[in-house]
XYZ file of C-alpha atoms in Angstrom:
415
model
C 77.722 108.318 79.145
C 76.314 109.106 82.590
C 73.057 110.966 83.016
C 74.916 113.993 84.367
C 77.233 114.043 81.353
C 74.323 113.643 78.953
C 72.563 116.591 80.570
C 75.731 118.613 80.325
C 76.014 117.944 76.597
C 72.370 118.857 76.065
C 72.882 122.172 77.849
C 76.004 122.753 75.769
C 74.084 122.365 72.516
C 71.279 124.602 73.736
C 73.584 127.296 75.039
C 75.487 127.437 71.790
C 72.242 128.533 70.179
C 69.669 131.192 71.048
C 69.823 130.834 74.834
C 73.483 131.769 74.951
C 72.941 134.736 72.647
C 70.075 135.992 74.806
C 72.090 135.650 77.992
C 75.094 137.402 76.491
C 72.999 140.316 75.254
C 72.001 141.350 78.775
C 73.815 143.898 80.932
C 76.528 146.475 80.336
C 80.160 145.462 79.898
C 81.849 148.247 81.782
C 85.426 147.026 82.043
C 88.396 146.432 79.782
C 87.748 143.590 77.354
C 89.695 141.876 74.644
C 89.277 143.464 71.250
C 87.308 141.404 68.765
C 90.257 141.392 66.400
C 92.430 139.874 69.129
C 90.024 137.103 70.090
C 91.324 133.543 69.640
C 89.761 131.775 66.694
C 86.648 129.814 67.538
C 86.097 131.474 70.913
C 82.676 132.560 72.103
C 81.484 136.181 72.202
C 83.357 138.497 74.553
C 81.661 141.847 74.171
C 78.944 141.158 76.731
C 78.203 138.759 79.561
C 75.409 136.910 81.350
C 73.440 139.157 83.679
C 74.575 138.919 87.303
C 78.310 138.579 86.803
C 78.766 142.200 87.847
C 78.732 140.846 91.413
C 81.756 138.679 90.562
C 83.552 141.656 89.047
C 82.870 143.641 92.221
C 84.564 140.963 94.326
C 87.707 141.040 92.186
C 87.778 144.855 92.140
C 87.454 144.901 95.931
C 90.282 142.394 96.208
C 92.526 144.699 94.180
C 91.638 147.611 96.460
C 92.367 145.411 99.512
C 95.741 144.553 97.968
C 95.068 140.845 97.733
C 96.928 141.200 94.422
C 97.902 144.117 92.156
C 95.654 142.921 89.356
C 94.216 139.897 87.670
C 92.154 138.394 84.865
C 88.832 136.608 85.288
C 87.381 134.292 82.653
C 84.029 132.525 82.864
C 82.799 129.983 80.362
C 79.345 128.487 79.928
C 78.060 125.967 77.444
C 81.333 125.666 75.573
C 81.842 129.413 75.123
C 83.965 131.986 76.896
C 81.201 134.380 77.933
C 83.013 136.712 80.326
C 86.598 137.956 80.205
C 87.696 140.867 82.374
C 90.971 142.470 83.423
C 91.422 144.253 86.754
C 94.080 146.430 88.343
C 97.696 146.823 87.335
C 100.766 144.666 86.914
C 102.387 146.012 90.101
C 101.651 148.461 92.913
C 104.168 150.926 91.525
C 102.993 154.348 90.379
C 102.695 154.319 86.628
C 102.466 150.540 86.348
C 100.708 149.284 83.237
C 97.114 148.122 83.459
C 96.437 144.411 83.346
C 95.036 143.347 79.971
C 92.940 140.300 79.213
C 95.952 138.775 77.477
C 98.401 139.484 80.312
C 100.690 136.492 80.777
C 100.920 135.027 84.283
C 103.287 132.553 85.893
C 100.826 129.674 86.225
C 102.837 127.942 88.971
C 101.191 124.610 89.901
C 98.594 124.896 87.168
C 101.523 123.497 85.200
C 100.792 120.186 86.919
C 97.331 119.905 85.404
C 97.694 121.836 82.158
C 100.769 119.913 81.031
C 101.653 116.959 83.253
C 98.162 115.637 83.936
C 97.015 116.134 80.351
C 100.112 114.340 79.069
C 99.366 111.517 81.500
C 95.849 111.197 80.098
C 97.130 111.152 76.536
C 99.754 108.506 77.284
C 97.151 106.372 79.064
C 94.996 106.522 75.941
C 97.981 105.591 73.795
C 98.605 102.553 75.990
C 102.030 103.816 77.012
C 101.298 104.759 80.637
C 100.101 102.161 83.129
C 98.717 103.806 86.247
C 99.628 100.732 88.282
C 103.247 100.696 87.125
C 105.711 100.927 90.002
C 107.985 103.925 90.299
C 110.721 101.433 91.172
C 110.478 100.019 87.643
C 111.577 103.380 86.244
C 114.027 104.217 89.036
C 115.633 101.010 90.389
C 117.295 103.021 93.168
C 113.826 103.991 94.406
C 113.836 101.137 96.872
C 113.565 100.560 100.586
C 110.775 100.426 103.172
C 107.466 100.650 101.249
C 109.051 102.483 98.306
C 108.563 99.583 95.923
C 104.805 99.848 96.516
C 104.569 103.360 95.072
C 102.809 103.516 91.704
C 102.186 106.115 89.031
C 98.637 106.389 90.373
C 100.063 107.341 93.763
C 102.127 110.110 92.178
C 99.063 111.512 90.408
C 96.983 111.481 93.593
C 99.810 112.831 95.771
C 99.468 109.752 97.958
C 102.745 107.916 97.408
C 104.489 109.090 100.550
C 107.037 111.099 98.568
C 108.138 114.124 100.567
C 106.220 117.183 99.495
C 109.093 119.642 98.996
C 112.731 120.307 99.757
C 114.963 123.338 99.017
C 117.031 121.350 96.546
C 117.714 124.500 94.532
C 120.195 125.559 97.207
C 122.414 122.545 96.565
C 121.778 121.071 93.115
C 120.861 122.096 89.580
C 119.667 120.130 86.607
C 117.234 117.275 86.203
C 119.661 114.405 86.760
C 120.830 115.783 90.107
C 117.253 116.460 91.189
C 116.072 112.975 90.335
C 118.989 111.392 92.154
C 118.231 113.340 95.323
C 114.487 112.684 95.239
C 114.910 108.966 94.521
C 117.245 108.634 97.509
C 114.801 110.202 99.992
C 112.888 108.079 102.480
C 109.112 108.112 102.235
C 107.258 110.449 104.578
C 104.311 108.052 105.119
C 102.870 104.733 103.944
C 101.783 104.801 100.276
C 98.037 105.189 99.852
C 97.381 106.042 103.500
C 96.650 109.692 102.824
C 97.313 112.474 100.366
C 99.987 115.125 100.929
C 100.572 117.471 98.018
C 104.020 116.742 96.593
C 106.028 118.740 94.086
C 108.785 116.151 94.298
C 106.462 113.309 93.355
C 105.356 115.225 90.269
C 108.985 115.760 89.272
C 109.402 111.975 89.272
C 106.199 111.620 87.266
C 107.411 114.097 84.672
C 110.545 112.092 84.010
C 108.490 108.926 83.639
C 106.282 110.664 81.059
C 109.300 111.965 79.187
C 110.759 108.457 78.936
C 107.481 106.995 77.717
C 106.891 109.822 75.256
C 110.365 109.538 73.809
C 110.917 113.291 73.381
C 111.979 116.112 75.734
C 109.265 117.152 78.165
C 108.865 120.666 76.745
C 108.563 119.352 73.191
C 105.999 116.787 74.268
C 103.968 119.486 76.031
C 103.988 121.659 72.936
C 103.198 118.887 70.441
C 100.553 116.969 72.385
C 98.896 119.614 74.557
C 99.582 123.280 73.851
C 99.554 122.992 70.067
C 96.351 120.949 69.747
C 94.652 123.286 72.242
C 95.527 126.189 69.937
C 97.090 128.202 72.709
C 98.672 131.487 71.648
C 100.660 132.617 74.663
C 101.132 129.591 76.919
C 104.685 128.339 77.106
C 107.737 127.741 79.222
C 110.399 130.455 79.423
C 108.712 133.376 77.641
C 111.184 135.297 75.509
C 112.131 138.997 75.620
C 109.432 139.924 73.102
C 106.740 138.883 75.596
C 108.286 140.389 78.714
C 106.148 143.550 78.802
C 103.033 141.399 78.887
C 104.237 139.208 81.771
C 103.039 140.073 85.276
C 105.980 140.252 87.722
C 105.897 137.947 90.707
C 108.049 138.259 93.818
C 111.158 140.143 94.758
C 113.287 137.078 95.425
C 116.094 137.487 97.987
C 117.744 134.269 96.748
C 118.049 135.614 93.210
C 118.447 139.190 94.387
C 115.949 140.619 91.930
C 112.310 141.057 91.033
C 111.238 137.937 89.167
C 109.600 138.643 85.833
C 109.480 136.343 82.858
C 111.326 133.582 84.698
C 109.641 130.981 86.829
C 108.899 131.997 90.411
C 109.306 128.484 91.840
C 112.934 128.083 92.899
C 113.173 124.361 92.199
C 111.724 124.824 88.723
C 114.232 127.631 88.156
C 117.101 125.328 89.168
C 115.722 122.782 86.698
C 116.224 125.308 83.905
C 112.735 126.801 83.894
C 111.056 123.703 82.457
C 109.568 121.326 85.001
C 106.500 119.111 85.349
C 105.396 120.798 88.588
C 105.853 124.495 87.671
C 107.299 126.770 85.001
C 104.426 127.277 82.577
C 103.305 130.819 81.737
C 99.968 131.554 80.121
C 96.807 133.582 79.701
C 93.207 133.135 80.768
C 91.902 132.771 77.177
C 94.392 129.960 76.567
C 93.379 128.142 79.749
C 89.773 128.456 78.623
C 90.639 126.121 75.744
C 91.749 123.435 78.205
C 88.584 123.869 80.262
C 86.397 123.600 77.175
C 88.236 120.484 76.023
C 87.724 118.745 79.350
C 84.075 119.748 79.662
C 83.476 118.505 76.117
C 84.765 115.074 77.064
C 88.265 115.408 75.615
C 87.596 117.162 72.284
C 88.600 120.629 71.162
C 88.149 122.340 67.825
C 86.752 119.185 66.262
C 89.793 117.157 67.320
C 89.909 114.565 70.081
C 92.844 114.950 72.461
C 91.716 112.571 75.210
C 89.048 109.878 75.350
C 85.900 110.685 77.293
C 86.418 107.722 79.613
C 89.924 108.905 80.493
C 88.710 112.439 81.194
C 86.113 111.016 83.544
C 88.656 108.746 85.235
C 91.129 111.549 85.869
C 88.587 114.105 87.097
C 86.638 112.047 89.624
C 87.744 111.796 93.243
C 90.252 108.966 93.526
C 89.168 107.652 96.937
C 92.325 108.336 98.922
C 91.252 108.463 102.601
C 90.481 111.999 103.739
C 91.428 113.474 100.376
C 89.578 115.380 97.687
C 92.255 114.516 95.107
C 91.522 113.084 91.692
C 94.247 111.970 89.283
C 96.292 115.126 88.922
C 93.270 117.327 89.520
C 91.614 118.264 92.789
C 87.864 118.022 93.393
C 85.477 120.141 95.394
C 84.983 117.786 98.375
C 86.331 114.667 100.053
C 84.257 111.645 101.105
C 82.750 113.603 104.020
C 80.945 115.887 101.583
C 81.607 118.920 103.769
C 81.684 122.198 101.850
C 82.853 125.617 102.980
C 83.957 128.879 101.408
C 85.815 129.971 104.543
C 89.562 129.234 104.703
C 90.422 127.091 107.705
C 86.931 125.649 108.051
C 86.203 121.934 107.461
C 85.469 121.352 103.797
C 87.060 124.565 102.573
C 87.783 124.586 98.857
C 88.883 127.280 96.449
C 85.885 126.037 94.419
C 83.612 127.516 97.082
C 80.605 125.763 98.542
C 78.133 125.961 95.642
C 79.823 124.171 92.763
C 78.662 120.618 92.204
C 80.405 117.717 93.906
C 81.605 116.616 90.457
C 83.620 119.824 90.013
C 87.358 119.598 89.510
C 90.149 122.151 89.374
C 93.497 123.283 90.708
C 95.352 126.285 92.063
C 98.822 127.769 91.675
C 101.038 129.311 94.353
C 101.488 132.579 92.471
C 97.743 133.275 92.693
C 96.253 131.303 89.820
C 93.285 128.936 89.767
C 90.787 127.244 87.476
C 87.671 125.195 88.203
C 85.252 123.283 85.992
C 81.734 122.153 86.901
C 80.536 119.440 84.481
C 76.986 119.477 85.833
C 76.611 123.135 84.869
C 78.937 122.990 81.846
C 80.690 125.891 83.555
C 84.280 126.958 84.143
C 85.942 129.924 85.793
C 89.566 130.971 85.769
C 91.268 133.572 87.954
C 94.863 134.567 87.240
C 96.698 136.937 89.581
C 100.205 137.664 90.832
C 99.300 137.622 94.518
C 102.968 136.924 95.419
C 103.943 140.431 94.301
C 105.914 141.813 95.979
C 105.984 139.051 98.617
C 104.534 135.562 99.036
C 103.436 136.400 102.588
C 100.154 137.824 101.264
C 97.522 135.053 101.537
C 94.320 137.034 100.954
C 93.859 135.125 97.697
C 92.390 132.165 99.611
C 89.264 134.104 100.532
C 88.982 135.706 97.126
C 89.038 132.431 95.215
C 86.106 130.898 97.075
C 84.135 134.161 97.029
C 84.554 134.379 93.273
C 83.488 130.751 92.872
C 80.311 131.196 94.892
C 79.447 134.458 93.126
C 79.847 132.869 89.691
C 77.491 130.034 90.576
C 74.944 132.400 92.133
C 75.005 134.606 89.044
C 74.597 131.831 86.521
C 72.127 129.757 88.533
C 69.625 132.608 88.648
C 66.299 131.685 87.026
């Protein structure tokens, strides 16, 4: 165990005792909160919050007023407990729209990549089934040609394999087999390992590899190995009609000719049947808090080990791809330059802000979702929104994410 990890565990033990109770007792809790009877089993107190987080709430409220998104849910965890859970705004901009609740279900978009696909990768590594150095060509013999036989599973996880980042395949093909055939046939966009370019298509290949190694359908594997052990209540693919009222709508989609609600926003994931390794998962902030707590506790949750500590550390540290902040599946707060900025477009910008530790890791989702974990502070924060409602052209979320991150750190770092 590194010194930083040891310190983190010590703070965790301390915060679970009197210090956490004292911090939680301070300040008024003036917003909508989850009822105690509705709280997930084993979660930390939710009726109050550490002093100073009112500044974070103010940022999210202002973002709702500025129409960065119709509404959202903010969760902050410290020392292994969910200490702050707030809902803001409404599900849509329509008059009479329902208020967001702390258990509102959001389309998690690319958080699917880390919640499901990356966690499954970690588990299969621990089981000895997944070799990070295995060649993609070994799973897809047709994945051949200039440099393609050099691409490894590690490259797919770090988005550095040269696989093209995206293509509107949904316009021409449907179903996993047709998707895989088209992706495998594509030329690489750049030399493997030379740089990192975020790639949905590479993650689709990775998902099929995991499914083969796991021996069961991808959705079943996600439920059995990840979502079930994490004791999630409302995180799933393809939410049914009974959950629809709790699901935040996303975009009015001209391709589908309707407002998208309860079906995945990502068109390629939709054409894959709603279950995909790169997108398709729906969930709540309290459920995602379980994942954050598991990772910050070195791979254990609820007294059960899901992932080894060494594998958690391997997957959440920067992978060393030139010019990239990417870890294995996850992103980190800075690349090798160490530059940090909270301003979109500036060198070193990160949705983690400029104050989280360099060891922080997290991810974002296109629909307006994000989660970040700071092991040095034993801290996590999650922001779920539907910023793509009613159109994806709204990009104000980029400023909001980093502002929230900095405000959380400022609040909880106060002496």
